[in-house]
Coordinates of C-alpha atoms and ligand atoms in Angstrom, one line a residue:
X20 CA 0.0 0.0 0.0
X21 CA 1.3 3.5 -0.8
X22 CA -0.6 5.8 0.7
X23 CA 1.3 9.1 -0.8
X24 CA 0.4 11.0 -4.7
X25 CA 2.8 9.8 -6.4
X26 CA 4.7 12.7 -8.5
X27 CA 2.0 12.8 -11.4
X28 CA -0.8 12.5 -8.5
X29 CA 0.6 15.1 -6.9
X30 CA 0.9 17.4 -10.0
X31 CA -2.3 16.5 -10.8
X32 CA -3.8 17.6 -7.2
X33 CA -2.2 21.0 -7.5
X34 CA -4.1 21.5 -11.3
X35 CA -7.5 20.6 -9.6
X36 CA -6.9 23.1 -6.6
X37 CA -5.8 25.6 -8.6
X38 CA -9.0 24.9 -11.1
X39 CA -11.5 25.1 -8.2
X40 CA -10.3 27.8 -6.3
X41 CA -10.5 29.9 -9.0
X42 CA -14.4 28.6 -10.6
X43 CA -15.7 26.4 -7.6
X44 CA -18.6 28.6 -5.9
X45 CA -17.3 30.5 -3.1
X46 CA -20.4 30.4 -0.7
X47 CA -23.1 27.5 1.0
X48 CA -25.6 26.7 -1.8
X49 CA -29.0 27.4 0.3
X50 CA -31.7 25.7 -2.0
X51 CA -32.7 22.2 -1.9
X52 CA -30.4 19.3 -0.5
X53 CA -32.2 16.7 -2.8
X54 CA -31.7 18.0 -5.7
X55 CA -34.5 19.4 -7.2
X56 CA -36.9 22.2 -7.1
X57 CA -34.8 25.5 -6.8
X58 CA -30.8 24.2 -6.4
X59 CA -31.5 22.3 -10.2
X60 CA -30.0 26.1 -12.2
X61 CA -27.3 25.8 -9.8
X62 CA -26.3 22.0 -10.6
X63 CA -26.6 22.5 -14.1
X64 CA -24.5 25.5 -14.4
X65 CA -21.6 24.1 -12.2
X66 CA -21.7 20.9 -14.2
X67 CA -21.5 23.0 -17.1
X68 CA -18.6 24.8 -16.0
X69 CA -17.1 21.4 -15.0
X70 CA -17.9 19.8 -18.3
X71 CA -16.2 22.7 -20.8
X72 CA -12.9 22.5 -18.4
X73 CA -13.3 18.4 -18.9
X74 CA -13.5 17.9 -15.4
X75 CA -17.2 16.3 -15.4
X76 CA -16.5 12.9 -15.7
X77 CA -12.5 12.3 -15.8
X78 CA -12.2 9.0 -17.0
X79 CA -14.1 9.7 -20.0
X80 CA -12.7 9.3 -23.4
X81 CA -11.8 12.8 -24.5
X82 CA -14.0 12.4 -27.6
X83 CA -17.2 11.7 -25.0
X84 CA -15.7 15.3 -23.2
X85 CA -13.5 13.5 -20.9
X86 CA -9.7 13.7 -20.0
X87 CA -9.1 10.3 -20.9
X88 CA -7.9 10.2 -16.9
X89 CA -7.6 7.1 -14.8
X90 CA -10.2 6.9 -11.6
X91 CA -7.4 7.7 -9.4
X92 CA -7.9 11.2 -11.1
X93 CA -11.6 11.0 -10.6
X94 CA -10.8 10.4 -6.4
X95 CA -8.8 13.3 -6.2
X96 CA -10.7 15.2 -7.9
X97 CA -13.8 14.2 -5.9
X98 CA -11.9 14.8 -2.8
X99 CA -10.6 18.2 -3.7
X100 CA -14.5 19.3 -5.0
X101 CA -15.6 18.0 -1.8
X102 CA -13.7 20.8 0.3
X103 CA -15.8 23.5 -1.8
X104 CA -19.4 24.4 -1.0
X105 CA -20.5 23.3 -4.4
X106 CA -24.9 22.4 -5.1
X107 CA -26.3 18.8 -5.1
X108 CA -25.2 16.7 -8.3
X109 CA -28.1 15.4 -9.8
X110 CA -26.3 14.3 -12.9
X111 CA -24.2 11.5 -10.7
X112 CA -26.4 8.6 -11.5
X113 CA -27.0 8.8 -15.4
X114 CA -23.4 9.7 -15.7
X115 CA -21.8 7.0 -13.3
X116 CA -24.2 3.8 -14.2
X117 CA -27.2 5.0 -17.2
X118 CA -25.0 6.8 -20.1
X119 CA -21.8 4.3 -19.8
X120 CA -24.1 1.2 -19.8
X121 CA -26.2 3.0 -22.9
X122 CA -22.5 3.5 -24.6
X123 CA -21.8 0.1 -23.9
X124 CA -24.6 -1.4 -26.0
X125 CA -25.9 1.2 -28.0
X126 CA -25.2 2.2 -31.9
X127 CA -23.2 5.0 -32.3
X128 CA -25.8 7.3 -33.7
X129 CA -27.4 7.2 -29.9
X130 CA -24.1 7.7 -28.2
X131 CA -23.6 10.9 -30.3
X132 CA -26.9 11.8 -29.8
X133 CA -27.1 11.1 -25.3
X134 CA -23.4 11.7 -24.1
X135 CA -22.8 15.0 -24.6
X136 CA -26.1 16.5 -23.1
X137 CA -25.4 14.6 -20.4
X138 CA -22.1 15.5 -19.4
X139 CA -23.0 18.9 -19.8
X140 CA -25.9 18.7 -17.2
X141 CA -28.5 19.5 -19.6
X142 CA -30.3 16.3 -19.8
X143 CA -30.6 13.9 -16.7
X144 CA -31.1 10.4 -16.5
X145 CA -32.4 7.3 -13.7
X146 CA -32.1 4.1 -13.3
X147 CA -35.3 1.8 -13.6
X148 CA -34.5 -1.5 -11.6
X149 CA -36.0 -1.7 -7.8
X150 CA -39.4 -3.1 -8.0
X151 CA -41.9 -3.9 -5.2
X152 CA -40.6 -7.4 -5.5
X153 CA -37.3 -7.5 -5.8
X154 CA -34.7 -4.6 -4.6
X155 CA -31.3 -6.5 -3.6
X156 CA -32.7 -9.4 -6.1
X157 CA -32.9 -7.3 -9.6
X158 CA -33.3 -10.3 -11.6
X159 CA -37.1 -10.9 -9.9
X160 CA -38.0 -7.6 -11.8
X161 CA -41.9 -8.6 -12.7
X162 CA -42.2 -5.2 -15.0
X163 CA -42.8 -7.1 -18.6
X164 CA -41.7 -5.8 -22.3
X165 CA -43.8 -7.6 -25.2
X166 CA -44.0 -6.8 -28.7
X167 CA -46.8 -4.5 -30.1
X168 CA -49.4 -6.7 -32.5
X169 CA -48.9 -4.1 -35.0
X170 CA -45.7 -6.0 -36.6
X171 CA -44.1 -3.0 -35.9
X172 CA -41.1 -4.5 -34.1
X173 CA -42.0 -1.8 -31.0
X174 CA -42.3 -3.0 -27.5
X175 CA -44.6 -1.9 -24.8
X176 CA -43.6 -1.7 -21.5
X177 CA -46.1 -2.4 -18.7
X178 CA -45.4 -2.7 -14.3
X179 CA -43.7 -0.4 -11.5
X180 CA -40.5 1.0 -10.5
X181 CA -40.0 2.3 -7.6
X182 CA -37.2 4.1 -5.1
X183 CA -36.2 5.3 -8.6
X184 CA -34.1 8.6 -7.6
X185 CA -34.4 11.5 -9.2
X186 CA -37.4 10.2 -11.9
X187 CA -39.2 13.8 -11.0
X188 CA -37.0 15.5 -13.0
X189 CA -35.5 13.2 -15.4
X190 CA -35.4 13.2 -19.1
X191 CA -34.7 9.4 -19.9
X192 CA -34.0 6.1 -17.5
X193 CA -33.0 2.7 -18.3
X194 CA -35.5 0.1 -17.3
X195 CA -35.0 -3.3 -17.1
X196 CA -38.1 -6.3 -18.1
X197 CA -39.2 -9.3 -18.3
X198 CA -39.3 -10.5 -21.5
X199 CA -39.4 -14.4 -21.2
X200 CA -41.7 -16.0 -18.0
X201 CA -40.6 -19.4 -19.5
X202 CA -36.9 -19.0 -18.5
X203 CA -35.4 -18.7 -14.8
X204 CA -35.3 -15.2 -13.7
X205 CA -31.8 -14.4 -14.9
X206 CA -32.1 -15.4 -18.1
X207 CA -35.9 -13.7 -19.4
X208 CA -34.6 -10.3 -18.8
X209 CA -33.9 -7.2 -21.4
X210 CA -32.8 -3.8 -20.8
X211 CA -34.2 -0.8 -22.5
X212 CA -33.6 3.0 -22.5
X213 CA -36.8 5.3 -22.6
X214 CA -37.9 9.0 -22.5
X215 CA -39.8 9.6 -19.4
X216 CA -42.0 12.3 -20.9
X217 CA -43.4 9.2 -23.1
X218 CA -47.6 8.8 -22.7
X219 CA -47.8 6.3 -20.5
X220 CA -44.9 6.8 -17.9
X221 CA -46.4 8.2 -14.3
X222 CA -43.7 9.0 -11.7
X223 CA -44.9 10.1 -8.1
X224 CA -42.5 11.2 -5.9
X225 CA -42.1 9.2 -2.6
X226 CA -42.2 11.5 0.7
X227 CA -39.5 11.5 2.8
X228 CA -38.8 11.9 6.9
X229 CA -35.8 14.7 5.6
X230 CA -39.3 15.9 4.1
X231 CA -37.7 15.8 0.5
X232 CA -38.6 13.5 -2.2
X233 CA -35.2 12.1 -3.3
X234 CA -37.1 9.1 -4.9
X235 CA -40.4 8.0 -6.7
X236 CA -42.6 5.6 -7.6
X237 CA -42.6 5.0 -11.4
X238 CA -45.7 3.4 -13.6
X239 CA -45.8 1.9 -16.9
X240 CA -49.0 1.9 -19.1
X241 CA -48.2 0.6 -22.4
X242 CA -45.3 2.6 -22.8
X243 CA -44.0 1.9 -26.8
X244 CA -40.4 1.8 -27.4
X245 CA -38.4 1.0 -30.1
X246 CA -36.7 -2.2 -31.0
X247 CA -33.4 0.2 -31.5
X248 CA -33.9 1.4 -27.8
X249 CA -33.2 -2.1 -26.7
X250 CA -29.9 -2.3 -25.0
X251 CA -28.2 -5.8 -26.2
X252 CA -29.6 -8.6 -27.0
X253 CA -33.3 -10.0 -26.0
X254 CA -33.5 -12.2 -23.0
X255 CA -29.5 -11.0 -22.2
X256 CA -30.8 -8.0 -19.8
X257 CA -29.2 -9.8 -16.7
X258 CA -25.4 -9.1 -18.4
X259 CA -26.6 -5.8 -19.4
X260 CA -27.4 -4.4 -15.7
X261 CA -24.4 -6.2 -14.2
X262 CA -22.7 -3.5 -16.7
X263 CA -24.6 -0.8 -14.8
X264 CA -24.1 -2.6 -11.5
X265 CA -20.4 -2.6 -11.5
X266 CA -20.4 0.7 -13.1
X267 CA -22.3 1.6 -9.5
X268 CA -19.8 -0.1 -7.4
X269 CA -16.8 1.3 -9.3
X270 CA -18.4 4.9 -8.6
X271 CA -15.9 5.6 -6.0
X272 CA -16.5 7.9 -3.4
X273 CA -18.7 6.3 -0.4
X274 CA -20.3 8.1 2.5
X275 CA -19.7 11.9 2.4
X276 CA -20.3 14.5 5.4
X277 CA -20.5 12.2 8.2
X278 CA -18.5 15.1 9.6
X279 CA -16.2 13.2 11.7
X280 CA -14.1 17.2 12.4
X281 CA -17.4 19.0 12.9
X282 CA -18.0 16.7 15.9
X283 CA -14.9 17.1 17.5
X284 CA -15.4 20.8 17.4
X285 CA -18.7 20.8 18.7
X286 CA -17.3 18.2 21.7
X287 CA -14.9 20.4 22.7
X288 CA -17.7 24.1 22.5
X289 CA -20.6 22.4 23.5
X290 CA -21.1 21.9 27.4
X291 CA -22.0 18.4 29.0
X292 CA -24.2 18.0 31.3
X293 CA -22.0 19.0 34.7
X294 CA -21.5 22.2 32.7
X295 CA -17.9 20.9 31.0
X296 CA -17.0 20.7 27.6
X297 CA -18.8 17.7 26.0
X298 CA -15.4 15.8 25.3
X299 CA -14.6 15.6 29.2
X300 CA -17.5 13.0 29.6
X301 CA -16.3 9.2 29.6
X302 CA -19.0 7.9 27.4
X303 CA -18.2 9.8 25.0
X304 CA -14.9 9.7 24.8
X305 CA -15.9 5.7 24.6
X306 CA -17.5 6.2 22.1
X307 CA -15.2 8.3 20.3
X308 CA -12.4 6.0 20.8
X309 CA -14.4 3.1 18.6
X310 CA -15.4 5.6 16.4
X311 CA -11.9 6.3 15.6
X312 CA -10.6 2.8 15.3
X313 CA -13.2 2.3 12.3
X314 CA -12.4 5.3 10.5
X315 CA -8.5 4.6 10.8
X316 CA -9.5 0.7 9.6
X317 CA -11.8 2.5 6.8
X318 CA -9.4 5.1 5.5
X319 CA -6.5 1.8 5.0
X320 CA -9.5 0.0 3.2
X321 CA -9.7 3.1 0.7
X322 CA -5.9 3.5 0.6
X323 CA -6.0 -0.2 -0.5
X324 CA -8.6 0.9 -3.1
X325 CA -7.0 3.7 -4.1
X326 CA -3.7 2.2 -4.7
X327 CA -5.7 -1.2 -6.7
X328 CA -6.8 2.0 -8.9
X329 CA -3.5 3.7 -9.1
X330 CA -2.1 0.7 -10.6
X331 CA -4.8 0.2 -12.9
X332 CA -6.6 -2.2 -11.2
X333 CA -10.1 -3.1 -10.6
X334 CA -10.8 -2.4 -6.7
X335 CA -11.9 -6.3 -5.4
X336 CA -15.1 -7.3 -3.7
X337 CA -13.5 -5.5 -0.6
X338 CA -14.5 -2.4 -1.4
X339 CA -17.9 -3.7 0.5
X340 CA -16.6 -2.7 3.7
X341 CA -16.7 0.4 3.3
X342 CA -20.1 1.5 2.7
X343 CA -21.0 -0.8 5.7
X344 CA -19.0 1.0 8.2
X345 CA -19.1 4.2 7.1
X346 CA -23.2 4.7 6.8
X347 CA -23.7 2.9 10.1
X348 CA -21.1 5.3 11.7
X349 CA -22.8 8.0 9.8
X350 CA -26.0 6.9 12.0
X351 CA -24.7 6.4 15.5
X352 CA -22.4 10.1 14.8
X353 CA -25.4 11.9 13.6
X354 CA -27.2 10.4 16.4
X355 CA -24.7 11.7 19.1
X356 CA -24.3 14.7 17.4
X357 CA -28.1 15.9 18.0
X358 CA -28.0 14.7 21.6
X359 CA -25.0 16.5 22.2
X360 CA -26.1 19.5 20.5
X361 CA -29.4 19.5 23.0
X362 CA -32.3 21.1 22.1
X363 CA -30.1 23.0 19.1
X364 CA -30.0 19.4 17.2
X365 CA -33.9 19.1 16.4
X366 CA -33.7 22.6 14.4
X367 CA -33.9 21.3 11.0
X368 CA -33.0 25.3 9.3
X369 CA -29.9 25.4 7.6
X370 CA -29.5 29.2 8.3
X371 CA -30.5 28.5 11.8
X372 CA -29.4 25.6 13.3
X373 CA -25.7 25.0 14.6
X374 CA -23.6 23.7 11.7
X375 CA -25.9 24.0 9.3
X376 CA -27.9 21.4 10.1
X377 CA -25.7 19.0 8.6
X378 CA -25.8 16.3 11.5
X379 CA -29.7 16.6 11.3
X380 CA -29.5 15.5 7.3
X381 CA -26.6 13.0 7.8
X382 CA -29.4 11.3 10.5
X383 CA -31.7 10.9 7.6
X384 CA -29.5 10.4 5.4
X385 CA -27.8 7.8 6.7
X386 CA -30.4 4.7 6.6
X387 CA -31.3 5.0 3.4
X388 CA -27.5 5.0 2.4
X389 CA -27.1 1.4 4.5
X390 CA -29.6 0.6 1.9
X391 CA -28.9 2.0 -1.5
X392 CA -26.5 0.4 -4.1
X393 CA -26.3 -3.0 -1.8
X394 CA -28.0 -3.4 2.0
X395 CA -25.7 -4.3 4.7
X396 CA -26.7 -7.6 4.4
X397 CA -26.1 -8.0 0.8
X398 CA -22.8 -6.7 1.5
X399 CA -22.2 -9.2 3.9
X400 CA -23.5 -12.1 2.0
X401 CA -20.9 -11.0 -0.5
X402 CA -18.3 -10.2 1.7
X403 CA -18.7 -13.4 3.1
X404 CA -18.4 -15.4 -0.2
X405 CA -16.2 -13.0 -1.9
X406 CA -13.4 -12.1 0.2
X407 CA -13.8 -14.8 3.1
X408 CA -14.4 -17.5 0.9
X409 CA -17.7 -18.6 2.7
X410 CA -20.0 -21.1 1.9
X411 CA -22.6 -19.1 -1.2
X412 CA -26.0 -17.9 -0.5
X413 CA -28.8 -20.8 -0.8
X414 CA -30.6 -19.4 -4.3
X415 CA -33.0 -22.2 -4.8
X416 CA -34.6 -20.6 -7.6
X417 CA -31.7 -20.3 -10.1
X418 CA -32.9 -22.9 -12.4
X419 CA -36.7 -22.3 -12.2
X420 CA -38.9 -21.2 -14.6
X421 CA -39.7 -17.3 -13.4
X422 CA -43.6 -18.5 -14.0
X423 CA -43.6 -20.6 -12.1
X424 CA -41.5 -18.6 -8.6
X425 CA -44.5 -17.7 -6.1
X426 CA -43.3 -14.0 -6.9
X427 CA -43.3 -14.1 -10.6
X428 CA -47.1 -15.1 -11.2
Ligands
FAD515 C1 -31.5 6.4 -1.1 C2 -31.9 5.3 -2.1 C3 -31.8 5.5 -3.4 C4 -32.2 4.5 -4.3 N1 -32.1 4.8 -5.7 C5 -32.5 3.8 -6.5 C6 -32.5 4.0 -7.9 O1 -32.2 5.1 -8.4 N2 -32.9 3.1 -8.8 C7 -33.2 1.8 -8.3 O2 -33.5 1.0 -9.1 N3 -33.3 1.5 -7.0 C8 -32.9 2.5 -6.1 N4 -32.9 2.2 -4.7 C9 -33.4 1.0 -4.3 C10 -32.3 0.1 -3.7 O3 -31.5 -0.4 -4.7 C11 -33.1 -1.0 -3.0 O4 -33.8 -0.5 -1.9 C12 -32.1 -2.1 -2.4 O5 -31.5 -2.8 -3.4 C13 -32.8 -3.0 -1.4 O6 -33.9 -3.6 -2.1 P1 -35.4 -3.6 -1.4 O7 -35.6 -2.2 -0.8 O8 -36.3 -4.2 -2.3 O9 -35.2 -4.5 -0.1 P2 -35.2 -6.2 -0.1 O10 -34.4 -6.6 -1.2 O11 -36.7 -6.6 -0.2 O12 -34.6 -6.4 1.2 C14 -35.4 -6.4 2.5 C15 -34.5 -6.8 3.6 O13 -34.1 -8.2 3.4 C16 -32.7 -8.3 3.4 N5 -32.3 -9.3 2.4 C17 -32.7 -9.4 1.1 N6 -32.0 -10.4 0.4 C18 -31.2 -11.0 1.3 C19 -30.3 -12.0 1.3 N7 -30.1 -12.8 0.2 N8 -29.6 -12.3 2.4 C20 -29.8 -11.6 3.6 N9 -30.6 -10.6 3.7 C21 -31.3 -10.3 2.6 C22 -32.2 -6.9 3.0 O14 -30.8 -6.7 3.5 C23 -33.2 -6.0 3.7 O15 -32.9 -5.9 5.0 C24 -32.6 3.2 -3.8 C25 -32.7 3.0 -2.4 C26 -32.3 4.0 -1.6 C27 -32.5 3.8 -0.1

C-alpha cells in the first residue's frame, strides 16, 4: 500500500486546486439538499462549467468530453470538490451507471446523440431496476416488455418501478423487463432506455422523513419503445445491468459528510451535562475511541482501493466494507451529534441551526445510504463469499422457470 500521490498524482492535485479555487462557488448553496426544485439552475450550471474545463467525468474518453484520466484522477478530484461548498449533483447517476451502460450497447448514432447532453448537465437520466418485488434481487423484476401486435417490431412496456431517484425530473432512464416467463429469472430479462415524458410513464415522488422526495414511484401503461432502444440482445438484460451494477460499485467515493471534524469541534464548544465541555464525559470519549478505530480501519481500506486504482486495477469485492461501516457510523455520529447538541440538534434550518444542520440531514440520510446500491446484508453475503471465501447464499430458484416462482405469477 502506498498511501502518498505519487509525482503525477501530486501534480495533478495541484491543477485541480488551482481549477476550483478559481471557478468552484465561493459560498453555501441554500436551495434544496435533494436535488431538485430550486438548487437544479445551480447543478446545471456548475456541471456545465465542470464539463467545458473536462473535469465532469474524468475518465471519460476525451471524444465523450473527458480527459481520458484514470479513476485515481476521478478520487482526487472528488476529494478536492468536496472541500468546496459546491450544489447537489443530480447528474451522478445517469453519468456514473445509465449513459456508460447506454455506450456500452448502443449504436453509435445514440451515443452521439445522449453523451454529450449529459455530461453537460443539460439532460438527466435514472435508473429503472428496484421493483416492489425485488430490490437487492434485480433479476425478480416482474415489469414485462412484449412486442406491439402491429408487426411494428416496437415493444410496450407495462409494471412499476420504484425508489427510482431523481425520476421527477429526469429526461430518460434505463429500465430493465421481463421479456421471457418461461426461462429462470436471470435469463428472461432485457434492458431498455426510454424517455420519461413518453404517454404512459407516471412517476410520483415518494415523501420522505428529511421531508424531501429524493425518490419515486414509477408506472408503466403501455409505454411503446423502439426495437433500437433495446440495450443488447433480447433475454441477455441480466449481463446488461451487471454492466450498470459494477459501473455503481466502481463509482468511488462512499459516505460523504459524516462530519467526523465538525464533531470534535462541537465536543470540545458544547457543554456536558456537569457544565464541561462535551469531550470531558467518559461515554463519550468511549465512544469516540471506537469511532476512531473504524475510520483509521476504513481510510486503509480506501488507501487499498485507491492504490488497486492507481495501478490500474479493478478495486476487489472488498471495497464492501466500506459502505457498511461508514453509513452505520454516519448513523450512530449523527445520532450523538443531535443529543450532544441539545435542544439546538432538532432545528432542522440550515440558516439556523448550529452547523448548518448538517448532522440533522446526515441522520436521515444515513439509513437510506445502508440501503442503496447494496443493503448491509447483501454486502455481507458478499463479503462473506467473496473475500472470506464462505459457503454461497442458498438461491434455490436459479434454475426455475420465473412463472412458475411464487413472486413471478
Ligand atoms: C436512497 C436510495 C436511493 C435509491 N435509488 C435507486 C434508484 O435510483 N434506482 C433503483 O432501481 N433503486 C434505487 N434504490 C433501491 C435500492 O436499490 C433497494 O432499496 C435495495 O437494493 C434493497 O432492495 P429492497 O428495498 O427491495 O429490499 P429487499 O431486497 O426486499 O430487502 C429487504 C431486507 O431483506 C434483506 N435481504 C434481502 N435479500 C437478502 C439475502 N439474500 N440475504 C440476507 N438478507 C437479505 C435486506 O438486506 C433487507 O434488510 C434506492 C434506495 C435508496 C435507499
Amino acid at each position: 500500500m502506498d498511501f502518498n500521490d505519487t509525482a503525477e498524482e501530486a501534480a495533478y492535485r495541484a491543477q485541480v486546486r488551482a481549477w476550483l479555487e478559481a471557478n468552484a462557488p465561493k459560498t453555501h448553496y441554500t436551495g434544496d439538499p435533494e436535488g431538485n426544485g430550486s438548487s437544479m439552475e445551480a447543478s446545471r450550471a456548475w456541471q456545465a462549467k465542470k464539463a467545458a474545463a473536462g473535469y465532469a467525468q474524468i475518465t471519460w474518453p476525451k471524444e465523450w468530453g473527458g480527459q481520458g484520466g484514470n479513476p485515481i484522477q476521478q478520487v482526487i478530484f472528488n476529494a478536492e470538490e468536496a472541500k468546496h461548498p459546491v450544489p447537489p449533483n443530480p447528474f451522478q447517476i445517469g453519468l456514473g451507471m445509465c449513459v456508460p451502460t447506454v455506450a456500452t450497447f448502443a449504436d453509435q448514432a445514440t451515443k452521439d446523440r445522449f453523451v454529450g447532453p449529459a455530461l453537460r448537465g443539460e439532460e438527466i437520466w435514472c435508473q429503472l431496476f428496484s421493483e416492489p418485488s425485488g430490490g437487492s434481487d434485480v433479476a425478480a423484476a416482474r415489469t414485462k416488455a412484449v412486442r406491439a401486435s402491429d408487426g411494428s417490431g416496437d415493444w410496450l412496456i407495462s409494471g412499476q418501478k420504484v425508489w427510482t431517484t431523481g425520476a421527477q425530473f429526469s429526461d430518460f432512464g434505463i429500465v430493465v423487463c421481463r421479456t421471457n416467463p418461461d426461462a429462470p429469472k436471470h435469463k428472461g430479462l432485457t434492458m431498455f432506455w426510454l424517455d420519461m415524458h413518453d404517454p404512459g410513464v407516471e412517476v410520483k415522488p415518494i415523501h420522505q422523513m428529511s421531508g424531501g422526495s429524493g425518490f419515486n414511484e414509477v408506472f408503466f401503461t403501455d409505454v411503446r419503445v423502439k426495437d433500437s432502444q433495446r440495450l443488447g440482445a433480447i433475454d441477455d438484460g441480466w449481463k446488461v445491468s451487471l454492466v450498470t451494477l459494477m459501473n455503481e460499485r466502481l463509482a468511488v467515493g462512499g459516505a460523504s459528510g459524516a462530519g467526523w471534524t465538525e464533531f470534535m469541534e462541537a465536543a470540545r464548544s458544547v457543554p456536558g451535562l456537569d457544565g464541561a465541555p462535551a469531550i470531558k464525559d467518559h461515554a463519550l470519549r468511549e465512544k469516540l475511541a471506537d469511532w476512531y478505530v473504524q475510520a483509521e480501519g476504513l481510510k486503509h481500506t480506501r488507501n487499498r482501493t485507491m492504490t488497486a486504482l492507481s495501478r490500474g486495477q479493478t478495486p476487489g469485492p472488498e471495497s464492501s466494507i466500506g459502505k457498511i461501516v461508514s453509513a452505520v457510523q454516519m448513523q450512530e455520529l449523527g445520532n450523538t451529534a443531535l443529543e450532544m447538541l441539545d435542544q439546538f440538534g432538532i432545528i432542522d434550518d440550515p440558516e439556523l441551526a448550529p452547523l448548518r444542520a448538517g448532522f440533522h440531514s446526515s441522520l436521515m440520510f444515513a439509513p437510506g445510504l445502508r440501503i442503496a446500491g447494496g443493503t448491509d446484508e447483501i454486502l455481507k453475503n458478499i463479503i462473506a463469499e467473496r473475500v472470506l471465501g464462505l459457503p454461497g447464499d442458498i438461491r434455490v430458484d436459479k434454475d426455475v422457470a420465473f412463472k412458475d416462482m411464487p413472486t413471478g405469477r
